Amino acid sequence: MASGSDPTLEDLFTRANKVGNRRYHKLTQQDFEDYRRFDYWRYIHGDSECGTTPDSQAWVRDNSEHHCPICGERFSRSNGRSIDHKLPRAQYPWLALDFSNLWVICYQCNQEKAEMHWYEYEHYMFTRHPNRYQDVVFARPRHLLKQLGQK
Ligand SMILES: [Zn+2]
């Protein structure tokens, strides 16, 4: 792996390869380069325009409405759009590169979801915010979970 200047990224890829060996997914150099490129997409706090590159801003625009799909609040300056990994990077690092694993939700919902596994999150929403539960089920990353043998 190439990066000497980015320990976090290096860690992530080391971990991904370990997990990947167990799950039969081995990261390639292309994955690494894609990741470097798209890592800049990670969320910018409190800005109504999420994304740091024109590419990512365009993606966010194309993949969000005016309201957060979880809480239904309108995106605002103080609670802006953020890109969330449905299946968290900490558990599925290789899915950090998979656009079908990304969605745009508000900053507060992202903070609340944190590093929960998807089903843990559904359970959390069912118990804490039952009125939002159906929307979360609707957004379930079914094909990814199926690929992982978890559905
Ligand atoms: Zn929200």
Short mmCIF file of N, CA and C and ligand atoms in Angstrom, two decimals:
data_model
loop_
_atom_site.label_atom_id
_atom_site.label_comp_id
_atom_site.label_asym_id
_atom_site.label_seq_id
_atom_site.Cartn_x
_atom_site.Cartn_y
_atom_site.Cartn_z
N MET A 1 0.83 -1.21 0.00
CA MET A 1 0.00 0.00 0.00
C MET A 1 0.86 1.25 0.00
N ALA A 2 0.39 2.25 -0.66
CA ALA A 2 1.24 3.37 -1.02
C ALA A 2 1.42 4.43 0.05
N SER A 3 0.39 4.71 0.81
CA SER A 3 0.39 5.95 1.58
C SER A 3 1.24 5.89 2.83
N GLY A 4 2.23 6.74 2.93
CA GLY A 4 3.00 6.84 4.14
C GLY A 4 2.53 7.99 5.00
N SER A 5 1.80 8.91 4.42
CA SER A 5 1.46 10.15 5.10
C SER A 5 0.09 10.12 5.75
N ASP A 6 -0.60 9.00 5.62
CA ASP A 6 -1.98 8.97 6.07
C ASP A 6 -2.24 7.72 6.90
N PRO A 7 -1.83 7.74 8.17
CA PRO A 7 -1.93 6.54 9.00
C PRO A 7 -3.36 6.01 9.11
N THR A 8 -4.32 6.90 9.14
CA THR A 8 -5.70 6.46 9.29
C THR A 8 -6.12 5.62 8.10
N LEU A 9 -5.78 6.13 6.94
CA LEU A 9 -6.11 5.43 5.71
C LEU A 9 -5.38 4.09 5.63
N GLU A 10 -4.10 4.15 6.03
CA GLU A 10 -3.30 2.92 6.05
C GLU A 10 -3.93 1.88 6.98
N ASP A 11 -4.33 2.33 8.15
CA ASP A 11 -5.00 1.45 9.12
C ASP A 11 -6.25 0.83 8.52
N LEU A 12 -7.02 1.69 7.90
CA LEU A 12 -8.28 1.25 7.34
C LEU A 12 -8.05 0.13 6.32
N PHE A 13 -7.03 0.32 5.51
CA PHE A 13 -6.79 -0.67 4.46
C PHE A 13 -6.16 -1.95 5.01
N THR A 14 -5.35 -1.80 6.02
CA THR A 14 -4.81 -2.99 6.67
C THR A 14 -5.94 -3.82 7.25
N ARG A 15 -6.85 -3.12 7.92
CA ARG A 15 -7.98 -3.79 8.52
C ARG A 15 -8.88 -4.41 7.44
N ALA A 16 -9.09 -3.64 6.36
CA ALA A 16 -9.94 -4.14 5.28
C ALA A 16 -9.37 -5.43 4.71
N ASN A 17 -8.06 -5.48 4.55
CA ASN A 17 -7.47 -6.68 3.98
C ASN A 17 -7.56 -7.87 4.94
N LYS A 18 -7.43 -7.59 6.22
CA LYS A 18 -7.61 -8.67 7.20
C LYS A 18 -9.02 -9.22 7.15
N VAL A 19 -9.98 -8.29 7.27
CA VAL A 19 -11.38 -8.70 7.24
C VAL A 19 -11.68 -9.33 5.89
N GLY A 20 -11.14 -8.70 4.84
CA GLY A 20 -11.39 -9.18 3.48
C GLY A 20 -10.91 -10.59 3.26
N ASN A 21 -9.80 -10.95 3.88
CA ASN A 21 -9.31 -12.32 3.74
C ASN A 21 -10.31 -13.32 4.31
N ARG A 22 -10.89 -12.91 5.42
CA ARG A 22 -11.90 -13.78 6.01
C ARG A 22 -13.16 -13.84 5.15
N ARG A 23 -13.48 -12.72 4.52
CA ARG A 23 -14.73 -12.64 3.78
C ARG A 23 -14.52 -12.78 2.27
N TYR A 24 -13.33 -13.20 1.92
CA TYR A 24 -13.02 -13.42 0.50
C TYR A 24 -13.13 -12.16 -0.34
N HIS A 25 -12.82 -11.06 0.26
CA HIS A 25 -12.71 -9.84 -0.53
C HIS A 25 -11.34 -9.25 -0.28
N LYS A 26 -10.52 -9.25 -1.30
CA LYS A 26 -9.17 -8.71 -1.17
C LYS A 26 -9.12 -7.38 -1.89
N LEU A 27 -8.68 -6.36 -1.17
CA LEU A 27 -8.62 -5.04 -1.80
C LEU A 27 -7.50 -4.96 -2.83
N THR A 28 -7.76 -4.21 -3.86
CA THR A 28 -6.78 -4.03 -4.91
C THR A 28 -6.22 -2.61 -4.86
N GLN A 29 -5.19 -2.37 -5.62
CA GLN A 29 -4.63 -1.03 -5.72
C GLN A 29 -5.69 -0.05 -6.23
N GLN A 30 -6.53 -0.54 -7.14
CA GLN A 30 -7.59 0.32 -7.67
C GLN A 30 -8.55 0.75 -6.55
N ASP A 31 -8.89 -0.18 -5.67
CA ASP A 31 -9.73 0.16 -4.52
C ASP A 31 -9.09 1.28 -3.72
N PHE A 32 -7.81 1.11 -3.52
CA PHE A 32 -7.07 2.08 -2.72
C PHE A 32 -7.11 3.47 -3.36
N GLU A 33 -6.88 3.51 -4.65
CA GLU A 33 -6.89 4.80 -5.35
C GLU A 33 -8.28 5.42 -5.35
N ASP A 34 -9.28 4.58 -5.58
CA ASP A 34 -10.66 5.07 -5.52
C ASP A 34 -10.95 5.65 -4.15
N TYR A 35 -10.50 4.92 -3.15
CA TYR A 35 -10.78 5.36 -1.80
C TYR A 35 -10.14 6.72 -1.52
N ARG A 36 -8.90 6.85 -1.91
CA ARG A 36 -8.20 8.13 -1.71
C ARG A 36 -8.98 9.26 -2.36
N ARG A 37 -9.45 8.97 -3.55
CA ARG A 37 -10.17 9.99 -4.29
C ARG A 37 -11.47 10.35 -3.58
N PHE A 38 -12.19 9.32 -3.16
CA PHE A 38 -13.52 9.58 -2.62
C PHE A 38 -13.53 9.85 -1.13
N ASP A 39 -12.40 9.66 -0.48
CA ASP A 39 -12.35 9.96 0.95
C ASP A 39 -12.64 11.44 1.18
N TYR A 40 -12.31 12.25 0.22
CA TYR A 40 -12.56 13.68 0.36
C TYR A 40 -14.04 14.00 0.36
N TRP A 41 -14.85 12.98 0.04
CA TRP A 41 -16.28 13.19 0.04
C TRP A 41 -16.85 13.24 1.42
N ARG A 42 -16.06 12.83 2.37
CA ARG A 42 -16.64 12.71 3.70
C ARG A 42 -17.14 14.05 4.13
N TYR A 43 -18.09 13.99 4.91
CA TYR A 43 -18.95 15.04 5.35
C TYR A 43 -18.23 16.31 5.89
N ILE A 44 -18.81 17.37 5.56
CA ILE A 44 -18.36 18.67 6.07
C ILE A 44 -19.42 19.19 7.03
N HIS A 45 -19.00 19.52 8.20
CA HIS A 45 -19.96 19.88 9.25
C HIS A 45 -20.79 21.12 8.94
N GLY A 46 -22.08 20.95 9.13
CA GLY A 46 -23.00 22.09 9.21
C GLY A 46 -23.13 22.93 7.97
N ASP A 47 -22.57 22.46 6.89
CA ASP A 47 -22.71 23.23 5.66
C ASP A 47 -23.88 22.65 4.89
N SER A 48 -24.65 23.50 4.29
CA SER A 48 -25.78 22.97 3.53
C SER A 48 -25.29 22.34 2.22
N GLU A 49 -24.08 22.64 1.83
CA GLU A 49 -23.49 22.00 0.66
C GLU A 49 -22.44 20.99 1.11
N CYS A 50 -22.86 19.75 1.22
CA CYS A 50 -21.93 18.72 1.67
C CYS A 50 -20.97 18.36 0.55
N GLY A 51 -19.75 18.04 0.90
CA GLY A 51 -18.80 17.59 -0.10
C GLY A 51 -17.74 18.65 -0.34
N THR A 52 -16.54 18.19 -0.60
CA THR A 52 -15.45 19.15 -0.75
C THR A 52 -15.01 19.30 -2.19
N THR A 53 -15.45 18.40 -3.06
CA THR A 53 -15.05 18.51 -4.46
C THR A 53 -16.29 18.74 -5.31
N PRO A 54 -16.13 19.33 -6.49
CA PRO A 54 -17.29 19.52 -7.37
C PRO A 54 -18.00 18.19 -7.66
N ASP A 55 -17.21 17.13 -7.84
CA ASP A 55 -17.79 15.79 -8.05
C ASP A 55 -18.73 15.39 -6.93
N SER A 56 -18.23 15.55 -5.71
CA SER A 56 -19.02 15.07 -4.58
C SER A 56 -20.22 15.97 -4.36
N GLN A 57 -20.06 17.26 -4.58
CA GLN A 57 -21.21 18.15 -4.43
C GLN A 57 -22.29 17.80 -5.44
N ALA A 58 -21.86 17.47 -6.65
CA ALA A 58 -22.83 17.08 -7.69
C ALA A 58 -23.52 15.78 -7.29
N TRP A 59 -22.73 14.85 -6.74
CA TRP A 59 -23.34 13.57 -6.33
C TRP A 59 -24.37 13.78 -5.23
N VAL A 60 -24.01 14.62 -4.27
CA VAL A 60 -24.93 14.89 -3.17
C VAL A 60 -26.20 15.56 -3.69
N ARG A 61 -26.04 16.49 -4.60
CA ARG A 61 -27.22 17.15 -5.19
C ARG A 61 -28.11 16.13 -5.88
N ASP A 62 -27.49 15.23 -6.63
CA ASP A 62 -28.26 14.24 -7.40
C ASP A 62 -28.88 13.17 -6.51
N ASN A 63 -28.38 13.05 -5.31
CA ASN A 63 -28.82 11.95 -4.45
C ASN A 63 -29.48 12.42 -3.15
N SER A 64 -30.00 13.62 -3.17
CA SER A 64 -30.74 14.07 -1.99
C SER A 64 -31.90 14.96 -2.41
N GLU A 65 -32.89 15.02 -1.53
CA GLU A 65 -34.01 15.94 -1.70
C GLU A 65 -33.79 17.11 -0.76
N HIS A 66 -34.85 17.84 -0.48
CA HIS A 66 -34.72 18.97 0.44
C HIS A 66 -34.78 18.54 1.90
N HIS A 67 -35.23 17.30 2.10
CA HIS A 67 -35.44 16.84 3.47
C HIS A 67 -34.63 15.59 3.76
N CYS A 68 -34.24 15.45 5.01
CA CYS A 68 -33.55 14.24 5.45
C CYS A 68 -34.51 13.06 5.36
N PRO A 69 -34.08 11.95 4.75
CA PRO A 69 -34.98 10.80 4.60
C PRO A 69 -35.30 10.09 5.91
N ILE A 70 -34.56 10.38 6.96
CA ILE A 70 -34.83 9.72 8.23
C ILE A 70 -35.77 10.56 9.09
N CYS A 71 -35.36 11.78 9.42
CA CYS A 71 -36.15 12.58 10.37
C CYS A 71 -37.15 13.49 9.66
N GLY A 72 -36.98 13.66 8.36
CA GLY A 72 -37.91 14.50 7.61
C GLY A 72 -37.66 15.99 7.74
N GLU A 73 -36.65 16.36 8.52
CA GLU A 73 -36.33 17.79 8.67
C GLU A 73 -35.71 18.31 7.38
N ARG A 74 -35.99 19.57 7.11
CA ARG A 74 -35.38 20.20 5.96
C ARG A 74 -33.90 20.44 6.27
N PHE A 75 -33.03 20.15 5.30
CA PHE A 75 -31.60 20.44 5.50
C PHE A 75 -31.42 21.94 5.68
N SER A 76 -30.54 22.29 6.59
CA SER A 76 -30.35 23.71 6.89
C SER A 76 -28.88 24.00 7.11
N ARG A 77 -28.57 25.25 7.31
CA ARG A 77 -27.18 25.63 7.58
C ARG A 77 -26.65 24.96 8.84
N SER A 78 -27.50 24.89 9.84
CA SER A 78 -27.02 24.34 11.11
C SER A 78 -27.11 22.82 11.16
N ASN A 79 -27.87 22.22 10.27
CA ASN A 79 -27.99 20.76 10.24
C ASN A 79 -28.01 20.31 8.78
N GLY A 80 -26.82 20.32 8.20
CA GLY A 80 -26.70 20.15 6.75
C GLY A 80 -26.66 18.70 6.30
N ARG A 81 -26.48 18.54 5.00
CA ARG A 81 -26.38 17.22 4.41
C ARG A 81 -25.06 16.56 4.80
N SER A 82 -25.13 15.26 5.01
CA SER A 82 -23.90 14.51 5.22
C SER A 82 -24.01 13.18 4.49
N ILE A 83 -22.89 12.69 4.04
CA ILE A 83 -22.87 11.39 3.36
C ILE A 83 -22.64 10.33 4.42
N ASP A 84 -23.56 9.40 4.50
CA ASP A 84 -23.44 8.32 5.48
C ASP A 84 -23.20 6.99 4.77
N HIS A 85 -22.41 6.14 5.42
CA HIS A 85 -22.26 4.76 4.95
C HIS A 85 -23.31 3.92 5.66
N LYS A 86 -24.24 3.37 4.88
CA LYS A 86 -25.30 2.57 5.51
C LYS A 86 -24.68 1.45 6.33
N LEU A 87 -23.79 0.69 5.73
CA LEU A 87 -23.01 -0.29 6.49
C LEU A 87 -21.69 0.37 6.83
N PRO A 88 -21.41 0.53 8.12
CA PRO A 88 -20.31 1.39 8.54
C PRO A 88 -18.93 0.93 8.04
N ARG A 89 -18.11 1.91 7.76
CA ARG A 89 -16.76 1.64 7.27
C ARG A 89 -15.95 0.83 8.26
N ALA A 90 -16.21 1.07 9.54
CA ALA A 90 -15.41 0.38 10.55
C ALA A 90 -15.60 -1.14 10.46
N GLN A 91 -16.79 -1.57 10.02
CA GLN A 91 -17.06 -3.00 9.94
C GLN A 91 -16.91 -3.54 8.52
N TYR A 92 -17.15 -2.71 7.54
CA TYR A 92 -17.09 -3.15 6.14
C TYR A 92 -16.29 -2.14 5.33
N PRO A 93 -14.98 -2.08 5.57
CA PRO A 93 -14.18 -1.03 4.94
C PRO A 93 -14.28 -1.02 3.42
N TRP A 94 -14.39 -2.19 2.81
CA TRP A 94 -14.42 -2.20 1.34
C TRP A 94 -15.70 -1.57 0.79
N LEU A 95 -16.75 -1.52 1.61
CA LEU A 95 -17.99 -0.90 1.15
C LEU A 95 -17.94 0.62 1.23
N ALA A 96 -16.84 1.13 1.80
CA ALA A 96 -16.64 2.58 1.77
C ALA A 96 -16.56 3.07 0.33
N LEU A 97 -16.23 2.16 -0.58
CA LEU A 97 -16.05 2.52 -1.98
C LEU A 97 -17.29 2.28 -2.81
N ASP A 98 -18.31 1.73 -2.19
CA ASP A 98 -19.47 1.27 -2.93
C ASP A 98 -20.59 2.31 -2.84
N PHE A 99 -20.91 2.89 -3.99
CA PHE A 99 -21.89 3.98 -3.97
C PHE A 99 -23.27 3.53 -3.52
N SER A 100 -23.56 2.24 -3.71
CA SER A 100 -24.87 1.77 -3.26
C SER A 100 -24.93 1.69 -1.74
N ASN A 101 -23.79 1.88 -1.10
CA ASN A 101 -23.77 1.91 0.36
C ASN A 101 -23.87 3.33 0.92
N LEU A 102 -23.93 4.31 0.05
CA LEU A 102 -23.95 5.70 0.50
C LEU A 102 -25.34 6.31 0.38
N TRP A 103 -25.66 7.16 1.31
CA TRP A 103 -26.87 7.97 1.19
C TRP A 103 -26.66 9.28 1.91
N VAL A 104 -27.52 10.23 1.59
CA VAL A 104 -27.39 11.56 2.16
C VAL A 104 -28.44 11.74 3.24
N ILE A 105 -27.96 11.96 4.45
CA ILE A 105 -28.87 12.21 5.58
C ILE A 105 -28.36 13.44 6.33
N CYS A 106 -29.16 13.92 7.26
CA CYS A 106 -28.73 15.13 7.95
C CYS A 106 -27.63 14.81 8.98
N TYR A 107 -26.93 15.84 9.34
CA TYR A 107 -25.81 15.68 10.26
C TYR A 107 -26.24 15.03 11.57
N GLN A 108 -27.37 15.50 12.12
CA GLN A 108 -27.79 14.97 13.42
C GLN A 108 -28.15 13.49 13.34
N CYS A 109 -28.83 13.11 12.28
CA CYS A 109 -29.16 11.68 12.13
C CYS A 109 -27.89 10.86 11.94
N ASN A 110 -26.94 11.40 11.23
CA ASN A 110 -25.67 10.72 11.01
C ASN A 110 -24.94 10.51 12.35
N GLN A 111 -24.94 11.55 13.17
CA GLN A 111 -24.29 11.45 14.48
C GLN A 111 -24.96 10.38 15.33
N GLU A 112 -26.27 10.35 15.25
CA GLU A 112 -27.03 9.41 16.07
C GLU A 112 -26.81 7.97 15.59
N LYS A 113 -26.72 7.79 14.30
CA LYS A 113 -26.52 6.45 13.73
C LYS A 113 -25.12 5.94 14.03
N ALA A 114 -24.17 6.85 13.98
CA ALA A 114 -22.77 6.54 14.32
C ALA A 114 -22.28 5.26 13.63
N GLU A 115 -21.72 4.32 14.41
CA GLU A 115 -21.10 3.13 13.82
C GLU A 115 -21.98 1.89 14.00
N MET A 116 -23.25 2.10 14.18
CA MET A 116 -24.13 0.94 14.36
C MET A 116 -24.21 0.11 13.10
N HIS A 117 -24.27 -1.19 13.30
CA HIS A 117 -24.60 -2.06 12.18
C HIS A 117 -26.04 -1.77 11.76
N TRP A 118 -26.35 -2.07 10.49
CA TRP A 118 -27.67 -1.69 9.99
C TRP A 118 -28.81 -2.24 10.84
N TYR A 119 -28.75 -3.52 11.17
CA TYR A 119 -29.87 -4.11 11.92
C TYR A 119 -29.93 -3.58 13.35
N GLU A 120 -28.76 -3.26 13.86
CA GLU A 120 -28.71 -2.63 15.18
C GLU A 120 -29.39 -1.26 15.11
N TYR A 121 -29.13 -0.58 14.01
CA TYR A 121 -29.74 0.72 13.80
C TYR A 121 -31.26 0.61 13.66
N GLU A 122 -31.72 -0.37 12.91
CA GLU A 122 -33.17 -0.57 12.77
C GLU A 122 -33.80 -0.84 14.14
N HIS A 123 -33.12 -1.64 14.91
CA HIS A 123 -33.64 -1.95 16.24
C HIS A 123 -33.67 -0.70 17.11
N TYR A 124 -32.61 0.06 17.02
CA TYR A 124 -32.51 1.32 17.76
C TYR A 124 -33.66 2.25 17.38
N MET A 125 -33.91 2.40 16.08
CA MET A 125 -34.97 3.29 15.62
C MET A 125 -36.34 2.77 16.03
N PHE A 126 -36.51 1.46 15.97
CA PHE A 126 -37.78 0.86 16.36
C PHE A 126 -38.12 1.17 17.81
N THR A 127 -37.09 1.14 18.66
CA THR A 127 -37.34 1.37 20.08
C THR A 127 -37.34 2.87 20.44
N ARG A 128 -36.48 3.64 19.76
CA ARG A 128 -36.37 5.07 20.12
C ARG A 128 -37.27 5.99 19.31
N HIS A 129 -37.37 5.70 18.02
CA HIS A 129 -38.14 6.58 17.12
C HIS A 129 -39.06 5.74 16.25
N PRO A 130 -40.06 5.08 16.87
CA PRO A 130 -40.91 4.16 16.09
C PRO A 130 -41.59 4.83 14.89
N ASN A 131 -41.83 6.12 15.00
CA ASN A 131 -42.49 6.81 13.87
C ASN A 131 -41.58 6.93 12.64
N ARG A 132 -40.28 6.74 12.83
CA ARG A 132 -39.36 6.83 11.69
C ARG A 132 -38.92 5.45 11.19
N TYR A 133 -39.39 4.43 11.89
CA TYR A 133 -38.88 3.09 11.62
C TYR A 133 -39.13 2.63 10.19
N GLN A 134 -40.33 2.87 9.67
CA GLN A 134 -40.65 2.40 8.32
C GLN A 134 -39.73 3.01 7.27
N ASP A 135 -39.38 4.26 7.45
CA ASP A 135 -38.49 4.92 6.48
C ASP A 135 -37.10 4.30 6.50
N VAL A 136 -36.68 3.89 7.68
CA VAL A 136 -35.37 3.25 7.80
C VAL A 136 -35.39 1.87 7.14
N VAL A 137 -36.46 1.13 7.37
CA VAL A 137 -36.60 -0.18 6.73
C VAL A 137 -36.60 -0.02 5.21
N PHE A 138 -37.27 1.01 4.74
CA PHE A 138 -37.34 1.27 3.31
C PHE A 138 -35.94 1.48 2.73
N ALA A 139 -35.06 2.09 3.51
CA ALA A 139 -33.70 2.40 3.04
C ALA A 139 -32.71 1.26 3.27
N ARG A 140 -33.17 0.16 3.80
CA ARG A 140 -32.27 -0.97 4.11
C ARG A 140 -31.47 -1.38 2.86
N PRO A 141 -30.16 -1.53 2.99
CA PRO A 141 -29.32 -1.90 1.83
C PRO A 141 -29.43 -3.40 1.55
N ARG A 142 -30.58 -3.79 1.03
CA ARG A 142 -30.92 -5.22 0.93
C ARG A 142 -29.91 -6.03 0.14
N HIS A 143 -29.52 -5.51 -1.02
CA HIS A 143 -28.64 -6.33 -1.86
C HIS A 143 -27.25 -6.49 -1.23
N LEU A 144 -26.80 -5.46 -0.49
CA LEU A 144 -25.49 -5.58 0.18
C LEU A 144 -25.56 -6.60 1.30
N LEU A 145 -26.63 -6.54 2.07
CA LEU A 145 -26.78 -7.49 3.17
C LEU A 145 -26.92 -8.91 2.62
N LYS A 146 -27.58 -9.02 1.49
CA LYS A 146 -27.73 -10.34 0.87
C LYS A 146 -26.37 -10.88 0.41
N GLN A 147 -25.60 -10.00 -0.22
CA GLN A 147 -24.25 -10.39 -0.63
C GLN A 147 -23.41 -10.87 0.56
N LEU A 148 -23.64 -10.25 1.70
CA LEU A 148 -22.87 -10.59 2.89
C LEU A 148 -23.45 -11.80 3.61
N GLY A 149 -24.54 -12.33 3.08
CA GLY A 149 -25.17 -13.48 3.69
C GLY A 149 -25.88 -13.13 4.98
N GLN A 150 -26.30 -11.86 5.11
CA GLN A 150 -26.94 -11.43 6.36
C GLN A 150 -28.41 -11.16 6.17
N LYS A 151 -28.93 -11.63 5.05
CA LYS A 151 -30.37 -11.45 4.85
C LYS A 151 -30.90 -12.63 4.06
ZN ZN B 1 -32.23 13.70 9.82
#
